[in-house]
Amino acid sequence: MGLLKRTAKLIAWLITGAVVLAVVAGTAVAGVFAWKGYNMYCDAVEQTPVADKIASIQQTEGYVYYDELPTIYIDAVISVEDKRFFSHGGVDPLAIVRAAFNDLRTLSFVEGGSTITQQIAKNEYFTQEKKMERKFAEVFVAFDLEAACTKEEIFEMYVNTIYFGSGYYGIREAAMGYYGVEPSELTDWQSVMLAGLPNAPSAYSPDVSPELATQRMAQVLDRMVECKRITSAEADALLAEQAAEN
C-alpha cells in the first residue's frame, strides 16, 4: 500500500506540474501574440486614426442610419452574428471561450468568436488572414470603436460596410439590388434573408443560389427563435411567405 500511495502521489504531482507548465507556456505565448497584436494595432491607427475611419464610413453616400432599419432586420443580424451585442464592451468572452472549444475540438481555426465590433475592426483595418496577432489587434481597435461610438452607430457602420454578394456593399445597395426597395421598405422575410447573406455572400446570394439562400434564411430564423426574437410559428410563417413570393 505504501508503494501504491507513493506512486499515486508521484503521478498526481507530475500531472499538476504538467498542467502548471502548460498554463505558464500558454500565458507566455498569448503574451507574445498580444504584444505583436498591439504593435499591429498601433501601426494601423497611426496610418488611419479611428476617428477618421468612423467619419469616413459615416460620410459614405447613401449611408443608412439605425432608425431607418427595420426592427426585424436588426434583431436578425444580432441573433445570428452577436447575440450579446448590446451588453458587451466590444469583446464577448463567452463567445471566445465557445469558439476556442470548437476550434480545439475540430482541430481547426474556423470559429473566431468575433463580435460585430471586432468584425468592423477586421474589415476596415486588417486582412482576413487568420493569425493570432491579428485577433489581438482587432480587439484593441474594437475597444476604441466602443469608446468612440454608441452601439447604434457601431451597428449601422457594420451594415453599411459589409458585403452582401452579387457586387452589393452595404445594406442600401443590397436592398435596392435584390429587392428594388430602400432598407426601410424591406418586408420581414426580405430583412431576414439579407441578415444571413454576409456570412458567406458568394454562396448565399439569391442571384447565385436561391436554394442555399433559403437554407441560410431558415438558419437565421432558427437563431432568432433561440434568442427569443420571434416565435416558431412566426418563423414558419416567414418561410412560407418567402416561398410563396419566389
Short mmCIF file of N, CA, C and O in Angstrom, two decimals, residues 101-209:
data_model
loop_
_atom_site.label_atom_id
_atom_site.label_comp_id
_atom_site.label_asym_id
_atom_site.label_seq_id
_atom_site.Cartn_x
_atom_site.Cartn_y
_atom_site.Cartn_z
N PHE A 101 -13.16 26.38 -27.79
CA PHE A 101 -13.50 24.98 -27.56
C PHE A 101 -13.80 24.27 -28.87
O PHE A 101 -13.31 23.16 -29.13
N ASN A 102 -14.60 24.90 -29.73
CA ASN A 102 -14.96 24.28 -31.00
C ASN A 102 -13.75 24.15 -31.92
O ASN A 102 -13.61 23.15 -32.64
N ASP A 103 -12.85 25.14 -31.90
CA ASP A 103 -11.65 25.07 -32.72
C ASP A 103 -10.74 23.93 -32.26
O ASP A 103 -10.15 23.22 -33.08
N LEU A 104 -10.61 23.77 -30.93
CA LEU A 104 -9.80 22.68 -30.40
C LEU A 104 -10.44 21.32 -30.71
O LEU A 104 -9.76 20.36 -31.05
N ARG A 105 -11.75 21.28 -30.60
CA ARG A 105 -12.47 20.02 -30.84
C ARG A 105 -12.32 19.57 -32.29
O ARG A 105 -12.19 18.38 -32.58
N THR A 106 -12.33 20.53 -33.22
CA THR A 106 -12.25 20.20 -34.64
C THR A 106 -10.84 20.32 -35.20
O THR A 106 -10.62 20.06 -36.38
N LEU A 107 -9.90 20.75 -34.32
CA LEU A 107 -8.51 20.96 -34.73
C LEU A 107 -8.43 21.89 -35.93
O LEU A 107 -7.73 21.65 -36.91
N SER A 108 -9.18 22.98 -35.83
CA SER A 108 -9.20 23.95 -36.93
C SER A 108 -9.31 25.34 -36.33
O SER A 108 -9.36 25.52 -35.13
N PHE A 109 -9.35 26.34 -37.22
CA PHE A 109 -9.48 27.73 -36.78
C PHE A 109 -10.63 28.35 -37.55
O PHE A 109 -10.50 29.37 -38.19
N VAL A 110 -11.79 27.67 -37.47
CA VAL A 110 -12.92 28.08 -38.29
C VAL A 110 -13.86 29.02 -37.56
O VAL A 110 -14.65 29.73 -38.17
N GLU A 111 -13.79 29.04 -36.24
CA GLU A 111 -14.70 29.89 -35.48
C GLU A 111 -13.89 30.86 -34.64
O GLU A 111 -13.05 30.45 -33.84
N GLY A 112 -14.13 32.15 -34.82
CA GLY A 112 -13.28 33.12 -34.16
C GLY A 112 -13.89 33.82 -32.97
O GLY A 112 -13.20 34.46 -32.20
N GLY A 113 -15.20 33.71 -32.79
CA GLY A 113 -15.84 34.38 -31.67
C GLY A 113 -15.87 35.88 -31.78
O GLY A 113 -16.01 36.58 -30.78
N SER A 114 -15.75 36.41 -33.01
CA SER A 114 -15.69 37.86 -33.19
C SER A 114 -17.06 38.50 -33.02
O SER A 114 -18.07 37.99 -33.51
N THR A 115 -17.08 39.64 -32.34
CA THR A 115 -18.30 40.43 -32.21
C THR A 115 -18.49 41.27 -33.47
O THR A 115 -17.61 41.34 -34.34
N ILE A 116 -19.63 41.94 -33.56
CA ILE A 116 -19.87 42.86 -34.65
C ILE A 116 -18.80 43.95 -34.66
O ILE A 116 -18.28 44.33 -35.72
N THR A 117 -18.45 44.44 -33.48
CA THR A 117 -17.42 45.49 -33.39
C THR A 117 -16.08 44.99 -33.89
O THR A 117 -15.37 45.70 -34.61
N GLN A 118 -15.70 43.78 -33.52
CA GLN A 118 -14.44 43.20 -33.99
C GLN A 118 -14.46 42.99 -35.50
O GLN A 118 -13.44 43.15 -36.16
N GLN A 119 -15.62 42.64 -36.03
CA GLN A 119 -15.70 42.43 -37.48
C GLN A 119 -15.47 43.74 -38.23
O GLN A 119 -14.84 43.75 -39.29
N ILE A 120 -15.98 44.84 -37.70
CA ILE A 120 -15.69 46.14 -38.32
C ILE A 120 -14.19 46.40 -38.28
O ILE A 120 -13.59 46.81 -39.27
N ALA A 121 -13.58 46.17 -37.11
CA ALA A 121 -12.14 46.39 -36.96
C ALA A 121 -11.35 45.57 -37.97
O ALA A 121 -10.45 46.07 -38.64
N LYS A 122 -11.71 44.31 -38.10
CA LYS A 122 -11.01 43.41 -39.03
C LYS A 122 -11.20 43.87 -40.47
O LYS A 122 -10.23 43.99 -41.23
N ASN A 123 -12.44 44.15 -40.84
CA ASN A 123 -12.74 44.50 -42.24
C ASN A 123 -12.15 45.84 -42.66
O ASN A 123 -11.76 46.01 -43.81
N GLU A 124 -12.09 46.78 -41.72
CA GLU A 124 -11.65 48.12 -42.06
C GLU A 124 -10.15 48.35 -41.89
O GLU A 124 -9.58 49.26 -42.49
N TYR A 125 -9.50 47.52 -41.07
CA TYR A 125 -8.09 47.77 -40.76
C TYR A 125 -7.14 46.63 -41.14
O TYR A 125 -5.96 46.88 -41.38
N PHE A 126 -7.63 45.41 -41.18
CA PHE A 126 -6.71 44.29 -41.32
C PHE A 126 -7.15 43.33 -42.44
O PHE A 126 -8.23 43.48 -42.99
N THR A 127 -6.30 42.37 -42.73
CA THR A 127 -6.62 41.37 -43.74
C THR A 127 -7.48 40.28 -43.10
O THR A 127 -7.66 40.24 -41.88
N GLN A 128 -7.99 39.38 -43.93
CA GLN A 128 -8.80 38.28 -43.44
C GLN A 128 -7.94 37.09 -43.00
O GLN A 128 -8.47 36.06 -42.57
N GLU A 129 -6.62 37.24 -43.08
CA GLU A 129 -5.72 36.15 -42.72
C GLU A 129 -5.89 35.80 -41.25
O GLU A 129 -5.91 36.67 -40.38
N LYS A 130 -6.01 34.50 -40.97
CA LYS A 130 -6.28 34.06 -39.60
C LYS A 130 -4.98 33.90 -38.81
O LYS A 130 -4.37 32.84 -38.79
N LYS A 131 -4.57 34.97 -38.18
CA LYS A 131 -3.37 34.96 -37.35
C LYS A 131 -3.74 35.46 -35.96
O LYS A 131 -4.57 36.37 -35.80
N MET A 132 -3.11 34.90 -34.94
CA MET A 132 -3.43 35.27 -33.58
C MET A 132 -3.14 36.74 -33.30
O MET A 132 -3.91 37.41 -32.61
N GLU A 133 -2.03 37.25 -33.82
CA GLU A 133 -1.72 38.65 -33.56
C GLU A 133 -2.76 39.58 -34.17
O GLU A 133 -3.06 40.64 -33.62
N ARG A 134 -3.35 39.17 -35.30
CA ARG A 134 -4.40 39.99 -35.90
C ARG A 134 -5.64 39.99 -35.02
O ARG A 134 -6.33 41.00 -34.90
N LYS A 135 -5.94 38.85 -34.38
CA LYS A 135 -7.08 38.78 -33.49
C LYS A 135 -6.91 39.77 -32.33
O LYS A 135 -7.85 40.47 -31.94
N PHE A 136 -5.70 39.82 -31.77
CA PHE A 136 -5.44 40.77 -30.69
C PHE A 136 -5.54 42.21 -31.20
O PHE A 136 -6.08 43.09 -30.53
N ALA A 137 -5.01 42.45 -32.39
CA ALA A 137 -5.04 43.80 -32.97
C ALA A 137 -6.48 44.28 -33.15
O ALA A 137 -6.81 45.43 -32.85
N GLU A 138 -7.35 43.41 -33.62
CA GLU A 138 -8.74 43.82 -33.85
C GLU A 138 -9.45 44.08 -32.52
O GLU A 138 -10.37 44.91 -32.45
N VAL A 139 -9.03 43.38 -31.46
CA VAL A 139 -9.60 43.64 -30.14
C VAL A 139 -9.29 45.06 -29.69
O VAL A 139 -10.17 45.78 -29.18
N PHE A 140 -8.04 45.49 -29.88
CA PHE A 140 -7.66 46.86 -29.48
C PHE A 140 -8.46 47.89 -30.27
O PHE A 140 -8.92 48.90 -29.70
N VAL A 141 -8.65 47.66 -31.57
CA VAL A 141 -9.44 48.59 -32.37
C VAL A 141 -10.90 48.56 -31.91
O VAL A 141 -11.57 49.60 -31.84
N ALA A 142 -11.40 47.37 -31.59
CA ALA A 142 -12.78 47.24 -31.13
C ALA A 142 -13.02 48.07 -29.87
O ALA A 142 -14.05 48.74 -29.73
N PHE A 143 -12.07 48.05 -28.95
CA PHE A 143 -12.20 48.86 -27.74
C PHE A 143 -12.27 50.35 -28.09
O PHE A 143 -13.05 51.10 -27.49
N ASP A 144 -11.47 50.77 -29.05
CA ASP A 144 -11.50 52.18 -29.48
C ASP A 144 -12.86 52.53 -30.08
O ASP A 144 -13.41 53.61 -29.82
N LEU A 145 -13.38 51.65 -30.90
CA LEU A 145 -14.68 51.89 -31.53
C LEU A 145 -15.79 52.00 -30.48
O LEU A 145 -16.66 52.88 -30.56
N GLU A 146 -15.75 51.11 -29.50
CA GLU A 146 -16.77 51.13 -28.45
C GLU A 146 -16.68 52.41 -27.62
O GLU A 146 -17.70 52.93 -27.14
N ALA A 147 -15.47 52.91 -27.44
CA ALA A 147 -15.28 54.13 -26.66
C ALA A 147 -15.75 55.37 -27.42
O ALA A 147 -16.19 56.36 -26.81
N ALA A 148 -15.68 55.30 -28.74
CA ALA A 148 -15.98 56.48 -29.56
C ALA A 148 -17.42 56.54 -30.06
O ALA A 148 -17.90 57.61 -30.44
N CYS A 149 -18.10 55.39 -30.08
CA CYS A 149 -19.42 55.33 -30.71
C CYS A 149 -20.47 54.73 -29.78
O CYS A 149 -20.15 53.98 -28.86
N THR A 150 -21.73 55.02 -30.08
CA THR A 150 -22.82 54.32 -29.43
C THR A 150 -22.98 52.96 -30.09
O THR A 150 -22.45 52.72 -31.19
N LYS A 151 -23.73 52.09 -29.45
CA LYS A 151 -23.97 50.77 -30.04
C LYS A 151 -24.72 50.90 -31.37
O LYS A 151 -24.45 50.17 -32.33
N GLU A 152 -25.65 51.84 -31.41
CA GLU A 152 -26.41 52.05 -32.65
C GLU A 152 -25.50 52.50 -33.79
O GLU A 152 -25.66 52.05 -34.94
N GLU A 153 -24.54 53.36 -33.49
CA GLU A 153 -23.60 53.81 -34.51
C GLU A 153 -22.71 52.67 -34.99
O GLU A 153 -22.41 52.56 -36.19
N ILE A 154 -22.28 51.83 -34.07
CA ILE A 154 -21.46 50.67 -34.45
C ILE A 154 -22.26 49.73 -35.35
O ILE A 154 -21.76 49.26 -36.38
N PHE A 155 -23.51 49.48 -34.97
CA PHE A 155 -24.34 48.58 -35.77
C PHE A 155 -24.52 49.12 -37.18
O PHE A 155 -24.38 48.40 -38.16
N GLU A 156 -24.85 50.41 -37.29
CA GLU A 156 -25.08 50.96 -38.63
C GLU A 156 -23.80 51.01 -39.45
O GLU A 156 -23.85 50.80 -40.68
N MET A 157 -22.64 51.23 -38.82
CA MET A 157 -21.38 51.17 -39.57
C MET A 157 -21.15 49.76 -40.12
O MET A 157 -20.69 49.58 -41.25
N TYR A 158 -21.49 48.78 -39.31
CA TYR A 158 -21.33 47.38 -39.74
C TYR A 158 -22.17 47.08 -40.98
O TYR A 158 -21.67 46.62 -42.00
N VAL A 159 -23.47 47.38 -40.90
CA VAL A 159 -24.35 47.00 -42.01
C VAL A 159 -24.15 47.88 -43.25
O VAL A 159 -24.58 47.51 -44.34
N ASN A 160 -23.50 49.03 -43.08
CA ASN A 160 -23.22 49.89 -44.23
C ASN A 160 -21.93 49.52 -44.95
O ASN A 160 -21.65 50.06 -46.03
N THR A 161 -21.14 48.63 -44.37
CA THR A 161 -19.84 48.30 -44.97
C THR A 161 -19.69 46.84 -45.38
O THR A 161 -18.80 46.52 -46.16
N ILE A 162 -20.53 45.95 -44.87
CA ILE A 162 -20.34 44.53 -45.17
C ILE A 162 -20.80 44.19 -46.59
O ILE A 162 -21.59 44.90 -47.20
N TYR A 163 -20.30 43.05 -47.08
CA TYR A 163 -20.58 42.60 -48.44
C TYR A 163 -21.76 41.62 -48.41
O TYR A 163 -21.80 40.70 -47.60
N PHE A 164 -22.72 41.82 -49.32
CA PHE A 164 -23.93 41.01 -49.37
C PHE A 164 -23.98 40.08 -50.59
O PHE A 164 -24.99 39.44 -50.83
N GLY A 165 -22.88 40.03 -51.36
CA GLY A 165 -22.90 39.20 -52.55
C GLY A 165 -23.40 39.97 -53.77
O GLY A 165 -23.97 41.07 -53.65
N SER A 166 -23.15 39.40 -54.94
CA SER A 166 -23.61 39.97 -56.22
C SER A 166 -23.15 41.41 -56.44
O SER A 166 -23.81 42.19 -57.14
N GLY A 167 -22.02 41.76 -55.84
CA GLY A 167 -21.46 43.09 -56.03
C GLY A 167 -22.05 44.17 -55.16
O GLY A 167 -21.74 45.36 -55.34
N TYR A 168 -22.88 43.81 -54.18
CA TYR A 168 -23.55 44.79 -53.34
C TYR A 168 -22.84 44.96 -52.00
O TYR A 168 -22.71 44.00 -51.22
N TYR A 169 -22.39 46.17 -51.74
CA TYR A 169 -21.77 46.50 -50.47
C TYR A 169 -22.71 47.42 -49.68
O TYR A 169 -23.16 48.44 -50.19
N GLY A 170 -22.98 47.05 -48.46
CA GLY A 170 -23.84 47.87 -47.62
C GLY A 170 -25.30 47.51 -47.79
O GLY A 170 -25.74 47.01 -48.83
N ILE A 171 -26.08 47.78 -46.74
CA ILE A 171 -27.49 47.37 -46.73
C ILE A 171 -28.33 48.09 -47.77
O ILE A 171 -29.26 47.51 -48.33
N ARG A 172 -28.01 49.35 -48.11
CA ARG A 172 -28.81 50.05 -49.12
C ARG A 172 -28.63 49.40 -50.50
O ARG A 172 -29.61 49.15 -51.21
N GLU A 173 -27.38 49.15 -50.89
CA GLU A 173 -27.14 48.51 -52.19
C GLU A 173 -27.81 47.14 -52.23
O GLU A 173 -28.37 46.75 -53.26
N ALA A 174 -27.74 46.40 -51.12
CA ALA A 174 -28.32 45.05 -51.09
C ALA A 174 -29.84 45.12 -51.22
O ALA A 174 -30.45 44.35 -51.98
N ALA A 175 -30.47 46.01 -50.47
CA ALA A 175 -31.93 46.13 -50.53
C ALA A 175 -32.39 46.56 -51.92
O ALA A 175 -33.35 46.00 -52.47
N MET A 176 -31.69 47.55 -52.50
CA MET A 176 -32.07 48.03 -53.83
C MET A 176 -31.74 46.99 -54.89
O MET A 176 -32.53 46.77 -55.82
N GLY A 177 -30.57 46.34 -54.75
CA GLY A 177 -30.14 45.39 -55.77
C GLY A 177 -30.97 44.12 -55.82
O GLY A 177 -31.34 43.65 -56.91
N TYR A 178 -31.27 43.58 -54.67
CA TYR A 178 -32.02 42.31 -54.63
C TYR A 178 -33.54 42.52 -54.73
O TYR A 178 -34.25 41.70 -55.33
N TYR A 179 -34.04 43.60 -54.12
CA TYR A 179 -35.49 43.74 -54.00
C TYR A 179 -36.05 45.06 -54.54
O TYR A 179 -37.27 45.25 -54.57
N GLY A 180 -35.18 45.99 -54.96
CA GLY A 180 -35.64 47.23 -55.54
C GLY A 180 -36.32 48.18 -54.58
O GLY A 180 -37.16 48.99 -54.99
N VAL A 181 -35.96 48.10 -53.29
CA VAL A 181 -36.57 48.98 -52.29
C VAL A 181 -35.50 49.56 -51.38
O VAL A 181 -34.37 49.04 -51.30
N GLU A 182 -35.85 50.64 -50.69
CA GLU A 182 -34.98 51.18 -49.65
C GLU A 182 -34.99 50.23 -48.45
O GLU A 182 -35.96 49.48 -48.25
N PRO A 183 -33.93 50.25 -47.62
CA PRO A 183 -33.90 49.36 -46.45
C PRO A 183 -35.13 49.48 -45.57
O PRO A 183 -35.64 48.46 -45.05
N SER A 184 -35.64 50.68 -45.39
CA SER A 184 -36.82 50.88 -44.53
C SER A 184 -38.08 50.22 -45.10
O SER A 184 -39.05 50.01 -44.37
N GLU A 185 -38.05 49.87 -46.40
CA GLU A 185 -39.22 49.29 -47.05
C GLU A 185 -39.14 47.77 -47.19
O GLU A 185 -40.04 47.15 -47.75
N LEU A 186 -38.08 47.18 -46.67
CA LEU A 186 -37.94 45.72 -46.75
C LEU A 186 -39.07 45.03 -45.99
O LEU A 186 -39.48 45.46 -44.91
N THR A 187 -39.57 43.95 -46.58
CA THR A 187 -40.55 43.14 -45.85
C THR A 187 -39.81 42.33 -44.78
O THR A 187 -38.57 42.27 -44.75
N ASP A 188 -40.58 41.66 -43.93
CA ASP A 188 -39.96 40.90 -42.85
C ASP A 188 -39.08 39.77 -43.38
O ASP A 188 -37.95 39.57 -42.95
N TRP A 189 -39.59 39.02 -44.37
CA TRP A 189 -38.79 37.90 -44.86
C TRP A 189 -37.57 38.40 -45.64
O TRP A 189 -36.50 37.77 -45.57
N GLN A 190 -37.70 39.50 -46.35
CA GLN A 190 -36.55 40.07 -47.05
C GLN A 190 -35.48 40.52 -46.06
O GLN A 190 -34.28 40.34 -46.29
N SER A 191 -35.90 41.10 -44.95
CA SER A 191 -34.96 41.54 -43.92
C SER A 191 -34.17 40.36 -43.36
O SER A 191 -32.95 40.44 -43.19
N VAL A 192 -34.87 39.28 -43.08
CA VAL A 192 -34.20 38.09 -42.53
C VAL A 192 -33.26 37.49 -43.57
O VAL A 192 -32.14 37.06 -43.24
N MET A 193 -33.69 37.46 -44.81
CA MET A 193 -32.83 36.93 -45.88
C MET A 193 -31.52 37.70 -45.95
O MET A 193 -30.43 37.12 -45.98
N LEU A 194 -31.61 39.04 -45.96
CA LEU A 194 -30.40 39.86 -46.07
C LEU A 194 -29.50 39.71 -44.85
O LEU A 194 -28.28 39.79 -44.96
N ALA A 195 -30.09 39.49 -43.69
CA ALA A 195 -29.29 39.34 -42.47
C ALA A 195 -28.36 38.14 -42.54
O ALA A 195 -27.29 38.14 -41.91
N GLY A 196 -28.73 37.13 -43.30
CA GLY A 196 -27.92 35.92 -43.36
C GLY A 196 -26.86 35.90 -44.44
O GLY A 196 -25.93 35.09 -44.38
N LEU A 197 -26.93 36.80 -45.41
CA LEU A 197 -26.03 36.74 -46.56
C LEU A 197 -24.56 37.00 -46.24
O LEU A 197 -23.68 36.33 -46.80
N PRO A 198 -24.21 37.98 -45.39
CA PRO A 198 -22.78 38.31 -45.20
C PRO A 198 -21.94 37.17 -44.63
O PRO A 198 -20.71 37.23 -44.74
N ASN A 199 -22.55 36.15 -44.06
CA ASN A 199 -21.79 35.02 -43.55
C ASN A 199 -21.00 34.32 -44.65
O ASN A 199 -19.87 33.88 -44.44
N ALA A 200 -21.59 34.22 -45.82
CA ALA A 200 -20.92 33.64 -47.00
C ALA A 200 -21.60 34.22 -48.24
O ALA A 200 -22.36 33.53 -48.92
N PRO A 201 -21.35 35.50 -48.53
CA PRO A 201 -22.13 36.20 -49.57
C PRO A 201 -22.05 35.60 -50.96
O PRO A 201 -23.04 35.61 -51.69
N SER A 202 -20.91 35.07 -51.33
CA SER A 202 -20.79 34.50 -52.68
C SER A 202 -21.64 33.24 -52.82
O SER A 202 -22.19 32.97 -53.89
N ALA A 203 -21.75 32.47 -51.74
CA ALA A 203 -22.52 31.23 -51.77
C ALA A 203 -24.01 31.47 -51.56
O ALA A 203 -24.86 30.84 -52.20
N TYR A 204 -24.35 32.38 -50.64
CA TYR A 204 -25.75 32.56 -50.24
C TYR A 204 -26.51 33.58 -51.08
O TYR A 204 -27.71 33.75 -50.89
N SER A 205 -25.84 34.27 -51.98
CA SER A 205 -26.53 35.27 -52.79
C SER A 205 -27.75 34.65 -53.48
O SER A 205 -27.64 33.62 -54.15
N PRO A 206 -28.93 35.25 -53.34
CA PRO A 206 -30.12 34.73 -54.02
C PRO A 206 -29.97 34.70 -55.53
O PRO A 206 -30.63 33.89 -56.19
N ASP A 207 -29.11 35.55 -56.07
CA ASP A 207 -28.87 35.55 -57.51
C ASP A 207 -28.07 34.32 -57.95
O ASP A 207 -28.19 33.86 -59.07
N VAL A 208 -27.24 33.83 -57.04
CA VAL A 208 -26.35 32.71 -57.36
C VAL A 208 -27.01 31.38 -57.03
O VAL A 208 -27.01 30.45 -57.83
N SER A 209 -27.57 31.28 -55.83
CA SER A 209 -28.18 30.03 -55.40
C SER A 209 -29.39 30.32 -54.51
O SER A 209 -29.25 30.43 -53.29
#
